[in-house]
C-alpha positions as semicolon CSV with decimal commas, in nm:
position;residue;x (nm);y (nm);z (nm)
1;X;-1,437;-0,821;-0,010
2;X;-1,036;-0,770;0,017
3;X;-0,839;-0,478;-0,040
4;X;-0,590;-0,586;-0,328
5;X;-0,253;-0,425;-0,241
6;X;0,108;-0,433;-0,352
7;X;0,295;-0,754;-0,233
8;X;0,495;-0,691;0,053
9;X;0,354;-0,395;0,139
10;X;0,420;-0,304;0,528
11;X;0,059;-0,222;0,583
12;X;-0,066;-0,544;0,461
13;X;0,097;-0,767;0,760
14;X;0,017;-0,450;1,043
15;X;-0,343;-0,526;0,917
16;X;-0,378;-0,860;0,935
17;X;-0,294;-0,831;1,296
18;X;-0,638;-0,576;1,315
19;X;-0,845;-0,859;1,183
20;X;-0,829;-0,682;0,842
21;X;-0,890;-0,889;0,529
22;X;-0,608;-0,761;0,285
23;X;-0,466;-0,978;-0,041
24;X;-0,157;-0,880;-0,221
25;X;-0,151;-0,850;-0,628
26;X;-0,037;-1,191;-0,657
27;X;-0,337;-1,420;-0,500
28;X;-0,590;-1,139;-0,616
29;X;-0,551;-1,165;-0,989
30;X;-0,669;-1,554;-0,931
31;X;-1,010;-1,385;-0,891
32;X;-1,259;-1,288;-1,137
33;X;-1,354;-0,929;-1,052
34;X;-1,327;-0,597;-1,166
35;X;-1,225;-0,376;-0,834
36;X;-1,265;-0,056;-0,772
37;X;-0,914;0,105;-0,868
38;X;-0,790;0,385;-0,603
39;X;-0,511;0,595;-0,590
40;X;-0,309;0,771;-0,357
41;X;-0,109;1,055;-0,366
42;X;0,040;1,017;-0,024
43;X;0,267;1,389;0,069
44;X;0,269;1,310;0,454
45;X;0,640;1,267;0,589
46;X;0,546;0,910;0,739
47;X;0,428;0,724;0,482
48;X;0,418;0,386;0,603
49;X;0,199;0,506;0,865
50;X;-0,021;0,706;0,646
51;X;-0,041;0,412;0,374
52;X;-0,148;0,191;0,707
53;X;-0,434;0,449;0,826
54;X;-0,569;0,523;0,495
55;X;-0,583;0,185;0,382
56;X;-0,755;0,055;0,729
57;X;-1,063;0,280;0,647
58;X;-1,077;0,138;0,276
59;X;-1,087;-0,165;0,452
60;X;-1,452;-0,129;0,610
61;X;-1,646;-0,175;0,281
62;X;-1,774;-0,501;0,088
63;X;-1,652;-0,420;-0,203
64;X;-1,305;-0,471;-0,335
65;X;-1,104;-0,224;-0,371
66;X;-0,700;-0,220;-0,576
67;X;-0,542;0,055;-0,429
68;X;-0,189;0,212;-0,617
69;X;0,011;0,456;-0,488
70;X;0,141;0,782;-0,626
71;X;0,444;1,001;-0,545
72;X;0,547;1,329;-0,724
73;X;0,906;1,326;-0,970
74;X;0,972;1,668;-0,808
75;X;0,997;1,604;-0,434
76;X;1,232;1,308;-0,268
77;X;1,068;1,222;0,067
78;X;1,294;1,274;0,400
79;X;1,113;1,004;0,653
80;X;1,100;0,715;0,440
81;X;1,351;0,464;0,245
82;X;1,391;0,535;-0,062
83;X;1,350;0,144;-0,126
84;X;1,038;0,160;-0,014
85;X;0,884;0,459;-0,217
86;X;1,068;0,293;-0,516
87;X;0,881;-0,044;-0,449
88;X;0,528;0,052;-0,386
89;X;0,481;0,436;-0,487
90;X;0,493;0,501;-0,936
91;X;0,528;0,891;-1,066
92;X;0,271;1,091;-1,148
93;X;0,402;1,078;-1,500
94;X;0,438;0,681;-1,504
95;X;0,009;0,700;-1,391
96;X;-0,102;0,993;-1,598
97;X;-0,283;0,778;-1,879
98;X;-0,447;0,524;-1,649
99;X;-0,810;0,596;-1,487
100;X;-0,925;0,530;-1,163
101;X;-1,245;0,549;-0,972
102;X;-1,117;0,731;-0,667
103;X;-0,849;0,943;-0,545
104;X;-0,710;1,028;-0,223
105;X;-0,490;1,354;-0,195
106;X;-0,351;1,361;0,196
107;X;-0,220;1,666;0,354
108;X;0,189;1,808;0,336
109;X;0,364;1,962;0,593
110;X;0,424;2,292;0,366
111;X;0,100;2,457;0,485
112;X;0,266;2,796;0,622
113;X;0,394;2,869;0,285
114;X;0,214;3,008;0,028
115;X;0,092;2,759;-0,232
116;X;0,333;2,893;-0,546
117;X;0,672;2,864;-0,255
118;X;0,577;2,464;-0,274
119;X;0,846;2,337;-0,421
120;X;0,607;2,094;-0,621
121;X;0,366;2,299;-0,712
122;X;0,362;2,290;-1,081
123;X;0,318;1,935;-1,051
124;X;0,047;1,934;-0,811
125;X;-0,117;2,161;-1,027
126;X;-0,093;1,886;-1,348
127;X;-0,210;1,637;-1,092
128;X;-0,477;1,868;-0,961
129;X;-0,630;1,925;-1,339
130;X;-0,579;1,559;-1,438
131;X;-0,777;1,447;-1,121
132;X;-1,100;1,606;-1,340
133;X;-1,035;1,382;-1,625
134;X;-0,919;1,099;-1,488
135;X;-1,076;1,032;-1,163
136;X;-1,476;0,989;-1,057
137;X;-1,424;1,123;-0,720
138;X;-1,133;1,303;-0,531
139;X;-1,097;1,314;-0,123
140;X;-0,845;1,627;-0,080
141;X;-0,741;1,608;0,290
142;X;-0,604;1,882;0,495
143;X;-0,358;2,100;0,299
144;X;-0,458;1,919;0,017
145;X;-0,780;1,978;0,057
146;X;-0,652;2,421;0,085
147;X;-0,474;2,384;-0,215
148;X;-0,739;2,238;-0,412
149;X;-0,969;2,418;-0,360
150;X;-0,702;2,769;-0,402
151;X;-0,636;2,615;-0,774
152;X;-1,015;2,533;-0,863
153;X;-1,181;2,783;-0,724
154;X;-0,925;3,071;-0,595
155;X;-1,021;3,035;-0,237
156;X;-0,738;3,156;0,000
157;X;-0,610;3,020;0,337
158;X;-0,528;3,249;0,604
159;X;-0,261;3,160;0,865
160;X;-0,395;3,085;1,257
161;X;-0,238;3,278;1,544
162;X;-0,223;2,944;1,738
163;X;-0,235;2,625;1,594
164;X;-0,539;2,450;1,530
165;X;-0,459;2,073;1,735
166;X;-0,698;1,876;1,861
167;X;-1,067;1,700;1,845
168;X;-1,352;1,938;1,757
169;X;-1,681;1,855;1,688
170;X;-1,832;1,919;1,347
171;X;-2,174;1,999;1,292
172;X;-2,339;1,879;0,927
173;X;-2,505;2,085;0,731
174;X;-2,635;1,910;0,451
175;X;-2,721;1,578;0,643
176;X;-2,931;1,446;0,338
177;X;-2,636;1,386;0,180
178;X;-2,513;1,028;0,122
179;X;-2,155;1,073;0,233
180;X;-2,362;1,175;0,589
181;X;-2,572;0,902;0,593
182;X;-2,544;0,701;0,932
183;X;-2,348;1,020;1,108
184;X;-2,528;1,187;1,410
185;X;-2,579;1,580;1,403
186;X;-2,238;1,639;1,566
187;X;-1,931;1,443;1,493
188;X;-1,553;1,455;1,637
189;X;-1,234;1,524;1,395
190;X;-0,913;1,529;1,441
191;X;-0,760;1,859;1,314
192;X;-0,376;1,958;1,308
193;X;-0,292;2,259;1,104
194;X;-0,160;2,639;1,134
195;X;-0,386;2,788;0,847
196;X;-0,798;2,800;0,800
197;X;-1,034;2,869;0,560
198;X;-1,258;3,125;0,595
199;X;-1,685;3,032;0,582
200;X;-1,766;3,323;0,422
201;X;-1,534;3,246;0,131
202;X;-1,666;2,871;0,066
203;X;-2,069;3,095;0,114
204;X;-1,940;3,349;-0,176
205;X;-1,885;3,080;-0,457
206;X;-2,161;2,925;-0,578
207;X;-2,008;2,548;-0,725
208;X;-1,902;2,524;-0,364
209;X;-2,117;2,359;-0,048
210;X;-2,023;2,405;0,296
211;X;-2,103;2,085;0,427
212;X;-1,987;2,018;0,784
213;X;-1,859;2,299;1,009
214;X;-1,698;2,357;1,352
215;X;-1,790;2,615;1,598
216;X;-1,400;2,561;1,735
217;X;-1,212;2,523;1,384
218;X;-1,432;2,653;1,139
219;X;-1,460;2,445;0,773
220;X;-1,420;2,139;0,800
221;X;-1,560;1,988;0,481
222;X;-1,677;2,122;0,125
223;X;-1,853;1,980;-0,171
224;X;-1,797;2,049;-0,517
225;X;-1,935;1,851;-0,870
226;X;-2,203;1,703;-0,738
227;X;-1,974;1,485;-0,490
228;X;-1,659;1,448;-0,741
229;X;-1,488;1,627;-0,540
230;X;-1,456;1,654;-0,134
231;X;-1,207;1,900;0,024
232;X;-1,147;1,801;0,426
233;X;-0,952;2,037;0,650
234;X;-0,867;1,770;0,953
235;X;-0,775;1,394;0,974
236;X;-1,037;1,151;1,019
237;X;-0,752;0,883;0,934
238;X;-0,545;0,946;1,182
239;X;-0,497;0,660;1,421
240;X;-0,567;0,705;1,810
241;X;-0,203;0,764;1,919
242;X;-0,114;1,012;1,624
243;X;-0,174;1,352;1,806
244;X;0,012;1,202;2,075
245;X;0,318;1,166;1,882
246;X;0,297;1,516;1,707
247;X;0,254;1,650;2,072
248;X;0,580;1,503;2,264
249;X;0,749;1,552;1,933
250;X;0,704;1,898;1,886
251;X;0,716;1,951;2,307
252;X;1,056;1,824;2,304
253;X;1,180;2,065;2,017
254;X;0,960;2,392;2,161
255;X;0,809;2,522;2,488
256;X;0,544;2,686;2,354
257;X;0,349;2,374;2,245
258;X;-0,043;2,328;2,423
259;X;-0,187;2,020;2,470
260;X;-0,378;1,874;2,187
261;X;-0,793;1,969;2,268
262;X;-1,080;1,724;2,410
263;X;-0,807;1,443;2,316
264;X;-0,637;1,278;2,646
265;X;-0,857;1,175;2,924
266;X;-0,881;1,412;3,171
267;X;-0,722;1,608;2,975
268;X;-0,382;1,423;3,115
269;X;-0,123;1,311;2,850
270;X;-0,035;0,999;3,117
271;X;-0,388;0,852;3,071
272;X;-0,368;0,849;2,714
273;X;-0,633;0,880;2,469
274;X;-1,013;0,920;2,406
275;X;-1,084;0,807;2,108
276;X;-1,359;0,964;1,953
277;X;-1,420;0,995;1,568
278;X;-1,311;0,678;1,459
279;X;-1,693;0,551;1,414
280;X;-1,766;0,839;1,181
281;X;-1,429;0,802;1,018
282;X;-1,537;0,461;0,895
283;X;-1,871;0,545;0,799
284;X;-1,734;0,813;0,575
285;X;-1,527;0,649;0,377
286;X;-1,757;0,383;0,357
287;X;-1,983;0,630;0,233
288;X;-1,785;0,739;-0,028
289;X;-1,649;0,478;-0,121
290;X;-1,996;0,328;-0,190
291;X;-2,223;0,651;-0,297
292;X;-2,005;0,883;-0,431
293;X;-1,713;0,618;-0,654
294;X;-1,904;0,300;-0,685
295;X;-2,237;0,379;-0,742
296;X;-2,112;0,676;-1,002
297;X;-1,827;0,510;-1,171
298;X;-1,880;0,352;-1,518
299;X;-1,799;-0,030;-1,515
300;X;-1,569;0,060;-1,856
301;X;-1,317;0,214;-1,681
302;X;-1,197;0,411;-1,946
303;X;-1,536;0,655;-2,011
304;X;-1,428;0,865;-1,683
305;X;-1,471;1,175;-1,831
């Protein structure tokens, strides 16, 4: 099946050149269906490119999916045109009595302050609470996924003497689990990030489940309600050239910037990159999208409780 999109939306024609089978709003109310309904709450400074990676991953499942986008009333975006986030992206306020089977929560650039210096975060906290009510299942990605799990469980981040840039291999820990099934024991992530959590932290709160680890980055993923609620510290979005851009961007502002780990070939920025996790990044969200919102959802919308 199709994602169902906005019309017009950039990703939707970048897509189609992939091969991807995307429909805007327009042709896909012709059909019959009830799709799955996903939001976004997209805080990355490029959204366009975030929107595209995102929504390529939703794209590797049968069923279909209507994906929305959300933006917060108390933070104007830098990197993108203001046409475009008042096209595609609603408030939180304009969303906050609709329901929606799954949630996606990316990662900020705001991760060396603490959580209460955000700017936003009072309304990341409403959004944060109304995700319990309002939402089967909630993917909290990078410093999402840190300040998530700070506000619902009071687990701290602690700052990284270098930053964490690279591809690290995870190792699972709970491989029974559905959102694991098809991965191998080890998998590669992309991870980009000056703070960590801390293992023994996740260990020391028992509605929490360490569920994939790194012996180079530490957490990487953690479980909470049963699957309603997943809190990743890296990017398996991110697209093969991404941690190529961060690095000649940052390199051309600083001198103190190390090549991104295990990512170029031969470890040479002319030979490009290796990519590695994108297999596992699709069979995650596949995963999820099919065990952990589909299969748990109710077909009335409206009873997520």
């Amino acid at each position: 099946m199709p994602l169902r999109l906005p019309d017009k939306l950039p990703a939707i024609d970048l897509l189609k050149q992939e091969n991807i089978f995307v429909m805007d709003d327009s042709r896909a109310h012709m059909q019959d269906i009830r799709p799955l309904k996903i939001v976004i709450l997209n805080l990355m400074p490029l959204k366009i490119t975030t929107e595209t990676d995102l929504i390529r991953l939703l794209s590797n499942t049968p069923l279909q999916l209507e994906v929305s986008f959300m933006k917060l009333r108390s933070h104007t975006p830098k990197n993108t045109p203001i046409e475009h986030m008042m096209m595609f992206y609603r408030d939180f306020e304009q969303m906050r009595n609709e329901k929606y089977d799954g949630m996606i929560i990316t990662g900020a650039p705001v991760e060396t302050l603490d959580f209460e210096e955000v700017n936003y975060w009072d309304e990341m906290r409403d959004i944060f609470s109304w995700a319990r009510t309002h939402v089967t299942s909630t993917l909290y990605i990078c410093w999402a996924a840190q300040a998530g799990l700070y506000y619902h469980y009071g687990v701290p981040k602690y700052p990284l003497q270098k930053k964490m840039f690279g591809i690290f291999p995870q190792v699972t820990l709970e491989p029974q689990l559905p959102i694991f099934r098809g991965f191998d024991d080890v998998f590669q992530m992309p991870h980009s990030r000056h703070t960590e959590l801390h293992r023994e932290d996740i260990l020391a709160n028992p509605q929490l489940t360490l569920i994939a680890e790194s012996p180079d980055c530490g957490v990487s993923m953690v479980m909470a309600r049963n699957g309603r609620e997943f809190f990743i510290t890296g990017h398996l979005e991110y697209a093969p050239d991404t941690l190529d851009k961060e690095y000649k961007r940052d390199k051309d502002i600083r001198d103190d910037v190390d090549l991104p780990k295990n990512y170029y070939r031969d470890n040479n920025p002319a030979n490009g990159p290796l990519v590695t996790w994108r297999a596992h990044a699709n069979l995650l969200y596949n995963n999820w999208i099919n065990y952990y919102v589909y299969q748990e959802t109710p077909y009335d919308i409206s009873k997520i409780e």
